[in-house]
PDB file of C-alpha atoms in Angstrom:
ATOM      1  CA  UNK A   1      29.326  20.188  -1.304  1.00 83.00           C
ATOM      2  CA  UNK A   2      26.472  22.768  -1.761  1.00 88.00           C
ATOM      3  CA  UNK A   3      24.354  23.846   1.313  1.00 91.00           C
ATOM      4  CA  UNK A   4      21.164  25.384   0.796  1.00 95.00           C
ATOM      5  CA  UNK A   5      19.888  27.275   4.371  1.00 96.00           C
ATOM      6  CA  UNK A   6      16.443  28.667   4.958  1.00 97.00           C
ATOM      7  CA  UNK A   7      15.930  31.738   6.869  1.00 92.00           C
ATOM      8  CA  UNK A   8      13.074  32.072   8.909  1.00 92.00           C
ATOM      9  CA  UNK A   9      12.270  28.300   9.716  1.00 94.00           C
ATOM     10  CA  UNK A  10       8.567  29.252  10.295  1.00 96.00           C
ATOM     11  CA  UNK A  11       6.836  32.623   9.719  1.00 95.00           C
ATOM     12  CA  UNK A  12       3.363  34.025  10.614  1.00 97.00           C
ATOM     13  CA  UNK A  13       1.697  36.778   9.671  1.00 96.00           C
ATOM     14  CA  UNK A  14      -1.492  38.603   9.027  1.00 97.00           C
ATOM     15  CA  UNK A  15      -3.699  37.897   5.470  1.00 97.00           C
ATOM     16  CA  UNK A  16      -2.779  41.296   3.404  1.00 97.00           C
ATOM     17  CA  UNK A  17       0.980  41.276   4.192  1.00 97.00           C
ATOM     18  CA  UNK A  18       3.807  41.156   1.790  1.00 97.00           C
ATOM     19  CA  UNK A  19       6.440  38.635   2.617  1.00 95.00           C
ATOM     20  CA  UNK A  20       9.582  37.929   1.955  1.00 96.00           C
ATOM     21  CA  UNK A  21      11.431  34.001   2.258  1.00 97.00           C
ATOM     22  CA  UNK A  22      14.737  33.687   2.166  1.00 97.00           C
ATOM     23  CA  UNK A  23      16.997  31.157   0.769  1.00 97.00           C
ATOM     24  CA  UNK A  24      21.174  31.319   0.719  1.00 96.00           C
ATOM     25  CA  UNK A  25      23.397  28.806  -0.556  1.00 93.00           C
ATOM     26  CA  UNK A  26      27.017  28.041  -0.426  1.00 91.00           C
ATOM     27  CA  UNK A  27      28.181  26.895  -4.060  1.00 87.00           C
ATOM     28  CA  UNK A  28      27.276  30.394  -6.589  1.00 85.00           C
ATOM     29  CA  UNK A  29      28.237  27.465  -9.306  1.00 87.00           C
ATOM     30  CA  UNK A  30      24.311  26.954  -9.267  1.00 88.00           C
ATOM     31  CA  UNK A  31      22.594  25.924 -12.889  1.00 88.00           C
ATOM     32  CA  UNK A  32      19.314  26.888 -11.568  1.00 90.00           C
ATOM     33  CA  UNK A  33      17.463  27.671  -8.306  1.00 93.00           C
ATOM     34  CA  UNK A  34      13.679  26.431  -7.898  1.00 94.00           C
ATOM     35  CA  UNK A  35      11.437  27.432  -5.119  1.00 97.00           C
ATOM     36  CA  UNK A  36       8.456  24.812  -4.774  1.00 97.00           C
ATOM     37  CA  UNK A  37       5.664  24.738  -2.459  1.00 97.00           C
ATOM     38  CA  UNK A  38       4.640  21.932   0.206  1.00 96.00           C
ATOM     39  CA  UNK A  39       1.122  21.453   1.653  1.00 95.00           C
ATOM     40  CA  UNK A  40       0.474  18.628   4.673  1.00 90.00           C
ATOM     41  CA  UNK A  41       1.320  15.414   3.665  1.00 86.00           C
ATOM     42  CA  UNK A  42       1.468  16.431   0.092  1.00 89.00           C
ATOM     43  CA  UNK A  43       3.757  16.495  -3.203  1.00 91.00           C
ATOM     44  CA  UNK A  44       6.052  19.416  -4.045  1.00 95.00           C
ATOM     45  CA  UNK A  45       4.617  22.005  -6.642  1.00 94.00           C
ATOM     46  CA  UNK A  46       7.086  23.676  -8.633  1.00 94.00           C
ATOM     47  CA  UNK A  47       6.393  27.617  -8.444  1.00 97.00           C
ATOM     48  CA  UNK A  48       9.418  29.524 -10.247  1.00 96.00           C
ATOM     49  CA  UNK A  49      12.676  28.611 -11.699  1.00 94.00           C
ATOM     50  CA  UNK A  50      15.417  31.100 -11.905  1.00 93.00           C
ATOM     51  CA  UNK A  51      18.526  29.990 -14.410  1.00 90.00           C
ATOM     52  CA  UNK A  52      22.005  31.250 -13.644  1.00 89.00           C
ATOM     53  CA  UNK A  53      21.758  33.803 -16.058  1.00 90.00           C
ATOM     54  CA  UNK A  54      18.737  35.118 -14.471  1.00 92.00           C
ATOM     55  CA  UNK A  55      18.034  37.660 -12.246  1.00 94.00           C
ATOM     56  CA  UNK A  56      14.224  37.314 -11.175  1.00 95.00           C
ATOM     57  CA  UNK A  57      10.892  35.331 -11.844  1.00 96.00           C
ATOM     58  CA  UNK A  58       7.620  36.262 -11.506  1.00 97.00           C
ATOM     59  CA  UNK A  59       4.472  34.573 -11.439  1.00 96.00           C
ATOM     60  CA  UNK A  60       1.389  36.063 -10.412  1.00 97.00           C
ATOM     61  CA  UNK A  61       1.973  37.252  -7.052  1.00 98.00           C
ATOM     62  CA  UNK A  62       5.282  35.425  -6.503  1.00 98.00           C
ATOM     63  CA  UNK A  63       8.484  37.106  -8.004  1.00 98.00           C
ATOM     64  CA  UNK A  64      11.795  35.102  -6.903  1.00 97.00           C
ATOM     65  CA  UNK A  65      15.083  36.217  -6.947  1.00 97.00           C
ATOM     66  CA  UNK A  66      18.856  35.322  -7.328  1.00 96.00           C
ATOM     67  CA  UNK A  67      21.908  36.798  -6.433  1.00 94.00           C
ATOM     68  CA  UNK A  68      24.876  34.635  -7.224  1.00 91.00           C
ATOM     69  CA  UNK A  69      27.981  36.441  -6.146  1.00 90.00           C
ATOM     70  CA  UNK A  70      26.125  36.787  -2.912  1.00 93.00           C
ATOM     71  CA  UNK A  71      24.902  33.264  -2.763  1.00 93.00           C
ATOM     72  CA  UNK A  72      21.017  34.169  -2.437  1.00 95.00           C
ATOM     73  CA  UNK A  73      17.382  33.687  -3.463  1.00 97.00           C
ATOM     74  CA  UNK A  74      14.445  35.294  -1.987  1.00 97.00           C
ATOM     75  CA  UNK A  75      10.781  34.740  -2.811  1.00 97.00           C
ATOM     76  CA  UNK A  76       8.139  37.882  -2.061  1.00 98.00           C
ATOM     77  CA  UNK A  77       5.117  37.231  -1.721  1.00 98.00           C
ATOM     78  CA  UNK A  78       2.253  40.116  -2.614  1.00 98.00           C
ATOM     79  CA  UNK A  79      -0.592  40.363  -0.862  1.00 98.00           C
ATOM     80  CA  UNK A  80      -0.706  37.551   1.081  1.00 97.00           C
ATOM     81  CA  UNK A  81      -4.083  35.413   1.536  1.00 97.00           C
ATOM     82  CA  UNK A  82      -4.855  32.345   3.780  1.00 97.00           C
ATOM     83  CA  UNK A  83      -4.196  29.498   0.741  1.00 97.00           C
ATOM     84  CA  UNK A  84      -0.439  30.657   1.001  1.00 98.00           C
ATOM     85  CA  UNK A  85      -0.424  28.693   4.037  1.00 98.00           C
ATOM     86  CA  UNK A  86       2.029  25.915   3.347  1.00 98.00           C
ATOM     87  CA  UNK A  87       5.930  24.924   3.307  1.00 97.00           C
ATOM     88  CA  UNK A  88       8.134  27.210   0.838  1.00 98.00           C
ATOM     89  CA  UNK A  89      11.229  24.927  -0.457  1.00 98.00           C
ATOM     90  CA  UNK A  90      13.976  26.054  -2.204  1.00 97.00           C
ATOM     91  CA  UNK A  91      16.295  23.998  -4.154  1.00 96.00           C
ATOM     92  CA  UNK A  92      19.954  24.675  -6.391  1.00 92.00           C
ATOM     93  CA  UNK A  93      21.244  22.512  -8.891  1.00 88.00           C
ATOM     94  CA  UNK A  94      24.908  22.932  -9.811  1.00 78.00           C
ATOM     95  CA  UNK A  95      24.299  21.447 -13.111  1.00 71.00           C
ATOM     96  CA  UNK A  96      20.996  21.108 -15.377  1.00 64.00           C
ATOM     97  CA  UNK A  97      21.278  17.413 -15.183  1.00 72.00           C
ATOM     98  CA  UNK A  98      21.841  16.807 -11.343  1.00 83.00           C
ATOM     99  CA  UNK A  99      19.850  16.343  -8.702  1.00 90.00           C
ATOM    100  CA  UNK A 100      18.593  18.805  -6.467  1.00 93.00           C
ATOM    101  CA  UNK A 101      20.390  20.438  -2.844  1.00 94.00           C
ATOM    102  CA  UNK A 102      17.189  21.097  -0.850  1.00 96.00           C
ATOM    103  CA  UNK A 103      16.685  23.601   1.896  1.00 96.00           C
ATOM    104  CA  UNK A 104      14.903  22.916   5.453  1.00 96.00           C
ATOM    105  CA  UNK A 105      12.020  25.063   3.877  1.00 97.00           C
ATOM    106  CA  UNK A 106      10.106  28.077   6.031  1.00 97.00           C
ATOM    107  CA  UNK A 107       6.624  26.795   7.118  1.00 97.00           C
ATOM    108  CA  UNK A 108       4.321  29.853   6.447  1.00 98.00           C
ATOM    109  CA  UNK A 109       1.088  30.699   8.022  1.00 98.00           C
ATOM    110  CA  UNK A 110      -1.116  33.328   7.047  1.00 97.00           C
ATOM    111  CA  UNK A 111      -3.372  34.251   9.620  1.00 96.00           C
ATOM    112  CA  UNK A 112      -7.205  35.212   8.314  1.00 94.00           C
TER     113      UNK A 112
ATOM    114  CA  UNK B   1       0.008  14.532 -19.149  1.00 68.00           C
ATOM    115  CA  UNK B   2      -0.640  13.281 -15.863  1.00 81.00           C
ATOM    116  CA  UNK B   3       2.680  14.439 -14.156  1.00 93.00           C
ATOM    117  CA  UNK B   4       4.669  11.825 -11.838  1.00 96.00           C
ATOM    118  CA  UNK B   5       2.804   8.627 -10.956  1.00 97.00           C
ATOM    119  CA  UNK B   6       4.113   6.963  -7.635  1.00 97.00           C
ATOM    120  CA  UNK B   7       2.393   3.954  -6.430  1.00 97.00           C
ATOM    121  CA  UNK B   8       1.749   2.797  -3.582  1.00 97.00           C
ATOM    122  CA  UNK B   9       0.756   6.254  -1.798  1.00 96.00           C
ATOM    123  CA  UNK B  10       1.056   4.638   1.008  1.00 97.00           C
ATOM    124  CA  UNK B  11       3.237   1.628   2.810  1.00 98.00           C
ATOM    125  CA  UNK B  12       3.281  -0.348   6.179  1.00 98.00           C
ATOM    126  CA  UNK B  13       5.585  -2.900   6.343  1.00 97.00           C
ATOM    127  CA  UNK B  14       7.507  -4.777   9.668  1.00 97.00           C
ATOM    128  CA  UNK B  15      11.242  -4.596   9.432  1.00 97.00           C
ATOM    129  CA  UNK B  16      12.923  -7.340   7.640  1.00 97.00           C
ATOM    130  CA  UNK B  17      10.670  -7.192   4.692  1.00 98.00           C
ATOM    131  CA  UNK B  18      11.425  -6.292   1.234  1.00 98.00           C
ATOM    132  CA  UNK B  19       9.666  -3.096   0.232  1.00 98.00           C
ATOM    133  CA  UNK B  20       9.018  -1.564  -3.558  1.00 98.00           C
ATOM    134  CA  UNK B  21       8.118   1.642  -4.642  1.00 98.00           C
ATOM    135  CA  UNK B  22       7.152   2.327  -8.354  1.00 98.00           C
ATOM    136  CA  UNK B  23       7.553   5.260 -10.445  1.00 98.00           C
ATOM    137  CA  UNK B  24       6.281   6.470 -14.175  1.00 98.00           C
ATOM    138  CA  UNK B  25       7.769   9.776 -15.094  1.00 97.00           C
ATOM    139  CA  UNK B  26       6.256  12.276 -17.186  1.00 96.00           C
ATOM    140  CA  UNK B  27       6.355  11.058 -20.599  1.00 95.00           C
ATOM    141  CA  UNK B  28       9.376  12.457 -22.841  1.00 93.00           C
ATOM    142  CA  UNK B  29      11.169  13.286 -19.663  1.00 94.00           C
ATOM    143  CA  UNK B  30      14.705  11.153 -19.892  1.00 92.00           C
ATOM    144  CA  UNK B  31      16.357  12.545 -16.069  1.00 94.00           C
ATOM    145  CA  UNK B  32      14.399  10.460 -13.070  1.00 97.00           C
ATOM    146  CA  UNK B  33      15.131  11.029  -9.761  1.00 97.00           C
ATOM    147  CA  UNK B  34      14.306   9.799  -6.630  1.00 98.00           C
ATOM    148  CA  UNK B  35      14.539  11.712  -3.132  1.00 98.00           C
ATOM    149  CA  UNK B  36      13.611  10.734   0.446  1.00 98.00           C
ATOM    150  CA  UNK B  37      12.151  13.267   2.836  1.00 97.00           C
ATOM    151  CA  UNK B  38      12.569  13.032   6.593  1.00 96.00           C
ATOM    152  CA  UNK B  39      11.764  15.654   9.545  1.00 92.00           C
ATOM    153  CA  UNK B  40      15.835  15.327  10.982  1.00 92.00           C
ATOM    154  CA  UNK B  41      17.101  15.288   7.444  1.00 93.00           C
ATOM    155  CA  UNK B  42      14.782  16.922   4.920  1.00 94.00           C
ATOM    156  CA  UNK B  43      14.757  16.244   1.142  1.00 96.00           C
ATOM    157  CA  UNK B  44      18.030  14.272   0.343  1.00 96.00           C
ATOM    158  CA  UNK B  45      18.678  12.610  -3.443  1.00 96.00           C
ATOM    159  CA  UNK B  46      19.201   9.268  -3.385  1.00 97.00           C
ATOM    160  CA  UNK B  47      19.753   8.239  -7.144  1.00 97.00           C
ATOM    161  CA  UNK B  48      19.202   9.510 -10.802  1.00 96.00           C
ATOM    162  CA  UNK B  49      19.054   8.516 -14.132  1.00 96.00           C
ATOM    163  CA  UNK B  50      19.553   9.589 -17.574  1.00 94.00           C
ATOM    164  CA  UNK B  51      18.126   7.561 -20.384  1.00 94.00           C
ATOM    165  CA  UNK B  52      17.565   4.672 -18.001  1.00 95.00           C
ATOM    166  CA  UNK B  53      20.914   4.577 -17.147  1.00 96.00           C
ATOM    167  CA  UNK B  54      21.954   5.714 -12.935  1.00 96.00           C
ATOM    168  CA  UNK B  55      24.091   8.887 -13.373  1.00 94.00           C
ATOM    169  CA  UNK B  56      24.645   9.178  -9.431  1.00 92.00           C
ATOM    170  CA  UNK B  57      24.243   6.993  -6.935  1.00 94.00           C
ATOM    171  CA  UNK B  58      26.082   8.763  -4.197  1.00 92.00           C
ATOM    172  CA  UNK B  59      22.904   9.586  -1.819  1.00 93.00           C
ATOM    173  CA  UNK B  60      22.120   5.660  -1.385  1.00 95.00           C
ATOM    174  CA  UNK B  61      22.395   5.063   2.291  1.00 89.00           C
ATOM    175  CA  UNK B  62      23.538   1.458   2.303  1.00 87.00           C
ATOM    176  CA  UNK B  63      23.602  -1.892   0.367  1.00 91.00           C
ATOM    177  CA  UNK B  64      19.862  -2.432   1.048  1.00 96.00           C
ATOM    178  CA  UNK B  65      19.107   0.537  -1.319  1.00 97.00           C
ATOM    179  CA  UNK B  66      19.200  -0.864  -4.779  1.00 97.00           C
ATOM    180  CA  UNK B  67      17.533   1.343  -7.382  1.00 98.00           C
ATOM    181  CA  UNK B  68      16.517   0.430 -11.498  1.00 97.00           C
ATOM    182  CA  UNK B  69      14.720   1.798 -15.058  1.00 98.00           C
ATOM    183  CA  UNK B  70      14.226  -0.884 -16.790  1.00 97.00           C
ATOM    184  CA  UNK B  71      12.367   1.633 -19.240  1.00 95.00           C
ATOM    185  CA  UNK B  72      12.191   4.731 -20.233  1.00 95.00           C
ATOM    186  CA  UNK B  73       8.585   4.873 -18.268  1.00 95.00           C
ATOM    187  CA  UNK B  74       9.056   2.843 -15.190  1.00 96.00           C
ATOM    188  CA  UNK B  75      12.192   2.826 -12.317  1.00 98.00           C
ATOM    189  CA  UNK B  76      11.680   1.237  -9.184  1.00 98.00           C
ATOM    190  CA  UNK B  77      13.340   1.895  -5.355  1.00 98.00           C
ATOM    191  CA  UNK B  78      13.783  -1.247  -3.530  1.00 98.00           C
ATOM    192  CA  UNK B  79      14.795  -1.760   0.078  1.00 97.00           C
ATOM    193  CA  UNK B  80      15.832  -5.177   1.492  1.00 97.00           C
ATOM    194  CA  UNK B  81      15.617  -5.595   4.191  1.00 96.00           C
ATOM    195  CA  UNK B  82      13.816  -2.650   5.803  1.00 97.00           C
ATOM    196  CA  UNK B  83      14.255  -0.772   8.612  1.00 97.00           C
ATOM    197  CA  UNK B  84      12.276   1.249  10.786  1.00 97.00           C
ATOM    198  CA  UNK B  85      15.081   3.993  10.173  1.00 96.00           C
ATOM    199  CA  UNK B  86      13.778   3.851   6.668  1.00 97.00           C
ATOM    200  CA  UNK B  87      10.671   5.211   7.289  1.00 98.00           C
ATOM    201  CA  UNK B  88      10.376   8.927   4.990  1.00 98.00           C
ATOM    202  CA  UNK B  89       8.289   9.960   2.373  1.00 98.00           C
ATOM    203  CA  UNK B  90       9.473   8.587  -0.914  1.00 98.00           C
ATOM    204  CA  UNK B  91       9.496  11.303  -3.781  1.00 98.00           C
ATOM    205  CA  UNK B  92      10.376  10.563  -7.503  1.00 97.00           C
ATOM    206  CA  UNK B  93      10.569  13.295  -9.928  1.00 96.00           C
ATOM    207  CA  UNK B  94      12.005  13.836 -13.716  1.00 95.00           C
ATOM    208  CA  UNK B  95      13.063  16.268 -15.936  1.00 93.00           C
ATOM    209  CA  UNK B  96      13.733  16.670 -19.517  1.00 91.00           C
ATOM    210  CA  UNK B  97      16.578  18.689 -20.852  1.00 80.00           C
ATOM    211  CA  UNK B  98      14.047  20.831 -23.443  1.00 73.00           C
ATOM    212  CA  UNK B  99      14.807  24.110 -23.202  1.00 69.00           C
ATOM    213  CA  UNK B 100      17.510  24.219 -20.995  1.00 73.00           C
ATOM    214  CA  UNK B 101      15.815  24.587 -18.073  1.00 78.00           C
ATOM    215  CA  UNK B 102      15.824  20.730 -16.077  1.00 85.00           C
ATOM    216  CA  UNK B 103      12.768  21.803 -14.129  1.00 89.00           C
ATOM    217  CA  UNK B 104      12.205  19.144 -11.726  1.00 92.00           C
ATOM    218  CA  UNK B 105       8.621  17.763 -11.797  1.00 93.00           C
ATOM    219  CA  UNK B 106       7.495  15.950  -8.286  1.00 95.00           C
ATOM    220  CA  UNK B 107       5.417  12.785  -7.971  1.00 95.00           C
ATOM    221  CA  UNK B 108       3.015  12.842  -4.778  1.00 94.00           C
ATOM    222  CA  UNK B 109       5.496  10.540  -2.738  1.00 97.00           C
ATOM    223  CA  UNK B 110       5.047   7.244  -0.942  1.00 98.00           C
ATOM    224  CA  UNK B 111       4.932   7.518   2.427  1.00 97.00           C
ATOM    225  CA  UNK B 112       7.043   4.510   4.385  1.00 98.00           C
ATOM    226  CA  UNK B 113       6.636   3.453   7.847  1.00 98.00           C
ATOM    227  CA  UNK B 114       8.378   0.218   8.748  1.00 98.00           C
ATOM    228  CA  UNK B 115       7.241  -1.108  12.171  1.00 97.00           C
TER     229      UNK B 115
END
């Protein structure tokens, strides 16, 4: 059964910083990873998907990563601003059609 | 579009009562899925389906779960008789399998609190 494990649990830093979440799973039979974003008592946004045969996605100033042999996903962060503030999830499919394995998430705070 | 629609946003209910949550998935998508989110447990799937039909039910805690898509637009969670251990946030989401890709769209969730 896959595990998905999220290292830090909560981070804080200063507005300006680069950052870097981690995410590590246990399966590397993974279809796709997704990291999504969670604000207070909000929905899940959907930032970047990475596909198996990918190595990296970026998106403004988010690029995520995968390593599959080493079982792990990390999402920098450029630049980082107050609106960043939020819960970073990441999640691993081990195939297209099934359901998500979810990470605990890292609750980020950017301080102003 | 206008992504996942989950109604109600919100839901108080004393235990022993039937409870419904609704979901209308992103037109064209055929994968629904529905996920509960608790502080001990975090996101967990419950059920999914694939052209209205459930794929996986493995993540339904118990008998009182009972889950159905009667269309390719609607599916609807239904817990009888509640429990205040049910109480979570409620997410649906779909996919599509266009492109390869199964992102995972996310409703806004119903929020459950059984008293």
């Amino acid at each position: 059964k896959q595990e998905v494990t999220q290292i830090p649990a909560a981070l804080s830093v200063p507005e300006g910083e680069n950052l870097v979440l981690n995410c590590s799973f246990t399966d590397s039979a993974i279809y796709n990873l997704q990291w999504f974003r969670q604000d207070p008592g909000k929905g899940l946004t959907s930032l970047l998907l990475i596909q198996s045969s990918q190595r990296e996605q970026t998106s403004g100033r988010l690029n995520a990563s995968l390593d599959k042999s080493s079982g792990r996903s990390t999402l920098y962060i450029a630049a980082s601003q107050p609106g960043d503030s939020a819960t970073y999830l990441c999640a691993s499919t081990g195939g297209g059609a099934d359901g998500l394995t979810f990470g605990k998430g890292t609750h980020l705070i950017i301080q102003p | 579009d206008a992504g996942v629609i989950q109604s109600p946003r919100h839901e108080v209910t004393e235990m022993g009562q039937e409870v419904t949550l609704r979901c209308k998935p992103i037109s064209g998508h055929d994968y629904l899925f529905w996920y509960r989110q608790t502080m001990m447990r975090g996101l967990e799937l419950l059920i999914y389906f694939n052209n209205n039909v459930p794929i996986d039910d493995s993540g339904m805690p118990e008998d009182r779960f009972s889950a159905k898509m009667p269309n390719a637009s609607f599916s609807t969670l239904k817990i009888q008789p509640s429990e205040p251990r049910d109480s979570a946030v409620y997410f649906c989401a779909s996919s599509s399998a266009g492109g390869g890709t199964y992102e995972q769209y996310f409703g806004p969730g119903t929020r459950l609190t059984v008293t």
